[in-house]
CSV table of C-alpha atoms in Angstrom, one decimal:
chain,number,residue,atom,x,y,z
K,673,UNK,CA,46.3,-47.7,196.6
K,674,UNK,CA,43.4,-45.8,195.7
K,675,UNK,CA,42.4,-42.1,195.0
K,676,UNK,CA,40.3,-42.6,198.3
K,677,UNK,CA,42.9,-44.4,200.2
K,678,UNK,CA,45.7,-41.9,199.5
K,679,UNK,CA,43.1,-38.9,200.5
K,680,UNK,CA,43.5,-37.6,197.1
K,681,UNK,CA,40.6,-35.6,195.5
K,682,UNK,CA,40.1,-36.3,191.2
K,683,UNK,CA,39.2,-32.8,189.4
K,684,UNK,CA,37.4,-33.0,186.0
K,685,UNK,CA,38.3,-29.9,184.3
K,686,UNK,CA,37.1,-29.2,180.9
K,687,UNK,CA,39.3,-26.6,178.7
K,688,UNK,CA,38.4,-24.8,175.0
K,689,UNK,CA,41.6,-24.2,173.4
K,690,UNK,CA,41.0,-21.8,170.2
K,691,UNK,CA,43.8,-22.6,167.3
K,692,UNK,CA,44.3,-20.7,164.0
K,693,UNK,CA,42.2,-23.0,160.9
K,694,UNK,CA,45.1,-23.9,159.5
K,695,UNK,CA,46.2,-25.7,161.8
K,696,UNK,CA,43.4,-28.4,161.5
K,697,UNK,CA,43.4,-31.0,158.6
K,698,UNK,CA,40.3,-32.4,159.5
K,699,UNK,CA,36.9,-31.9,161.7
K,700,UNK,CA,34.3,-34.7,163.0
K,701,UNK,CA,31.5,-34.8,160.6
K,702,UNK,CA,28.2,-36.2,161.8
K,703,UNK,CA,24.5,-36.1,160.3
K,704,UNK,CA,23.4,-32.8,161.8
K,705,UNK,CA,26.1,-31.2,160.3
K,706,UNK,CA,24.5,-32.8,156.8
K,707,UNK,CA,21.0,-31.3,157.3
K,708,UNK,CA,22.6,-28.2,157.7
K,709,UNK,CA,24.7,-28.3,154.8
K,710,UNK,CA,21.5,-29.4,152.6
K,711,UNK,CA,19.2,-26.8,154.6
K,712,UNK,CA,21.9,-24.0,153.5
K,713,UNK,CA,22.7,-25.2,149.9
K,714,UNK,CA,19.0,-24.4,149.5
K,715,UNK,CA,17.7,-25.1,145.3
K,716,UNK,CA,21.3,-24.9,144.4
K,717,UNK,CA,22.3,-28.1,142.9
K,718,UNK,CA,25.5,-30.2,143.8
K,719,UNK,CA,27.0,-30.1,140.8
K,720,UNK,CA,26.3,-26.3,141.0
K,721,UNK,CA,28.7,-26.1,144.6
K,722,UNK,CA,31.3,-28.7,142.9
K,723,UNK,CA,32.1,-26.6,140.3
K,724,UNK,CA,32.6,-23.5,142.1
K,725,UNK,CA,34.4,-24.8,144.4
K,726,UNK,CA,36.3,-26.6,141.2
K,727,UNK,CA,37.0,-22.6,139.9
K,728,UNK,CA,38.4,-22.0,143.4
K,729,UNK,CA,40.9,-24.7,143.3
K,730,UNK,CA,39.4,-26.7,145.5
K,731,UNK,CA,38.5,-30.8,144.4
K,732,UNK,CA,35.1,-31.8,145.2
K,733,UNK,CA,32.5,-34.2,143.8
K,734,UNK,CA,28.6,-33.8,143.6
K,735,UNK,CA,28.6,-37.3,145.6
K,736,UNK,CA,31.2,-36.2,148.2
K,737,UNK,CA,28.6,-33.9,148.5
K,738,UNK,CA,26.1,-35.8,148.9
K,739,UNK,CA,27.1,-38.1,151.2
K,740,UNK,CA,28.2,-35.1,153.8
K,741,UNK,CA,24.4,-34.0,153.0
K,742,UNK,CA,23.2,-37.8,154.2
K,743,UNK,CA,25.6,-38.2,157.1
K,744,UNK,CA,28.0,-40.9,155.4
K,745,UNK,CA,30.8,-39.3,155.8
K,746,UNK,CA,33.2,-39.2,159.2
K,747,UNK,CA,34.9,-36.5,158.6
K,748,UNK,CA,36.0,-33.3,156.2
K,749,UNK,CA,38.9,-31.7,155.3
K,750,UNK,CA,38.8,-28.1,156.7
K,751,UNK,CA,40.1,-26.8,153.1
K,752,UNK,CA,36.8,-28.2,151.8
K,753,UNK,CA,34.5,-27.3,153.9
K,754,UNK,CA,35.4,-23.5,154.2
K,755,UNK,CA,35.3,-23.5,150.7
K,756,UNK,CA,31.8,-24.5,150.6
K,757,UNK,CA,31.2,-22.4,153.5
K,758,UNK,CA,32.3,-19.5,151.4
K,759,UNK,CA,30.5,-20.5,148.0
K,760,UNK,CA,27.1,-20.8,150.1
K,761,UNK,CA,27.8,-17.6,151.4
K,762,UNK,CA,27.5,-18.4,155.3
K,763,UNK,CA,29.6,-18.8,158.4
K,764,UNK,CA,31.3,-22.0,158.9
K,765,UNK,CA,29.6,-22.0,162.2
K,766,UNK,CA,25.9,-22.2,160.3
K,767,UNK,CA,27.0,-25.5,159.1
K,768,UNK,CA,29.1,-26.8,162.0
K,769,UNK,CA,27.1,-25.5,164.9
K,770,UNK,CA,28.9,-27.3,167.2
K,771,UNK,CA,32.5,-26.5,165.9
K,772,UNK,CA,34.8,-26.1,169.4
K,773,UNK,CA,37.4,-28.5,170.6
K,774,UNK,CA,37.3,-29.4,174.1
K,775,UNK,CA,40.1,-31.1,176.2
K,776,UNK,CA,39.3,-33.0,178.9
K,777,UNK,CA,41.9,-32.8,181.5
K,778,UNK,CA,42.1,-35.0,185.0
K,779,UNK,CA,43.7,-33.2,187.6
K,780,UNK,CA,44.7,-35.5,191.0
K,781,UNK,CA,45.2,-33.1,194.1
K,782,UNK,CA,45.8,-33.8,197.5
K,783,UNK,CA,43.1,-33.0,199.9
C-alpha cells in the first residue's frame, strides 16, 4: 500500500534545534570553512596560532592547521576550533558561517 493509496498526505518539516557547545564533540568541516579560517588568520603564521592555542591547553599542529586552511580535513573538534576562534579574536560564526544543525523530520498524516 502506498502513501497515495491509503490517502495519506507526507509532510517535510525541517526543525533547528539549538544545544549548549558542549554538547558537540565534533562539527562538519568543508573548504569554505578553510578560506575563512586562512582569510581571518590574516599575516599571522601557523605556528604563531599553534602555540597559543598550545599556552591555552589546547593540542594543535601548524599542519592540522593547514590542512583545515586547504579543506583536507572532514571534521574538528569543537574544543579546537573555539580555541582558535578565540586566539583570532572572532566569532565562531565568522569561521563557520553556516554553523546550525537542521533535522529533517517526515511527518505521515491522514488527509
Amino acid at each position: 500500500m502506498t502513501t497515495e493509496s491509503a490517502n495519506i498526505k507526507v509532510k517535510n518539516i525541517k526543525e533547528v534545534i539549538m544545544v549548549p557547545m558542549e554538547w558537540v564533540v565534533m562539527l562538519a568541516w568543508n573548504a569554505e570553512c578553510g578560506i575563512n579560517l586562512k582569510s581571518l588568520r590574516g599575516k599571522r603564521s601557523r605556528r604563531e596560532i599553534a602555540d597559543a592555542l598550545f599556552q591555552e591547553g589546547v593540542e594543535c599542529s601548524q599542519e592540522y592547521i593547514r590542512k583545515l586552511e586547504n579543506g583536507e580535513a572532514a571534521s574538528v573538534s569543537t574544543k579546537i576550533i573555539t580555541a582558535i576562534a578565540k586566539t583570532l579574536g572572532v566569532e565562531l560564526i565568522e569561521i563557520m558561517s553556516d554553523l546550525r544543525v537542521e533535522v529533517s523530520k517526515t511527518f505521515c498524516t491522514s488527509s
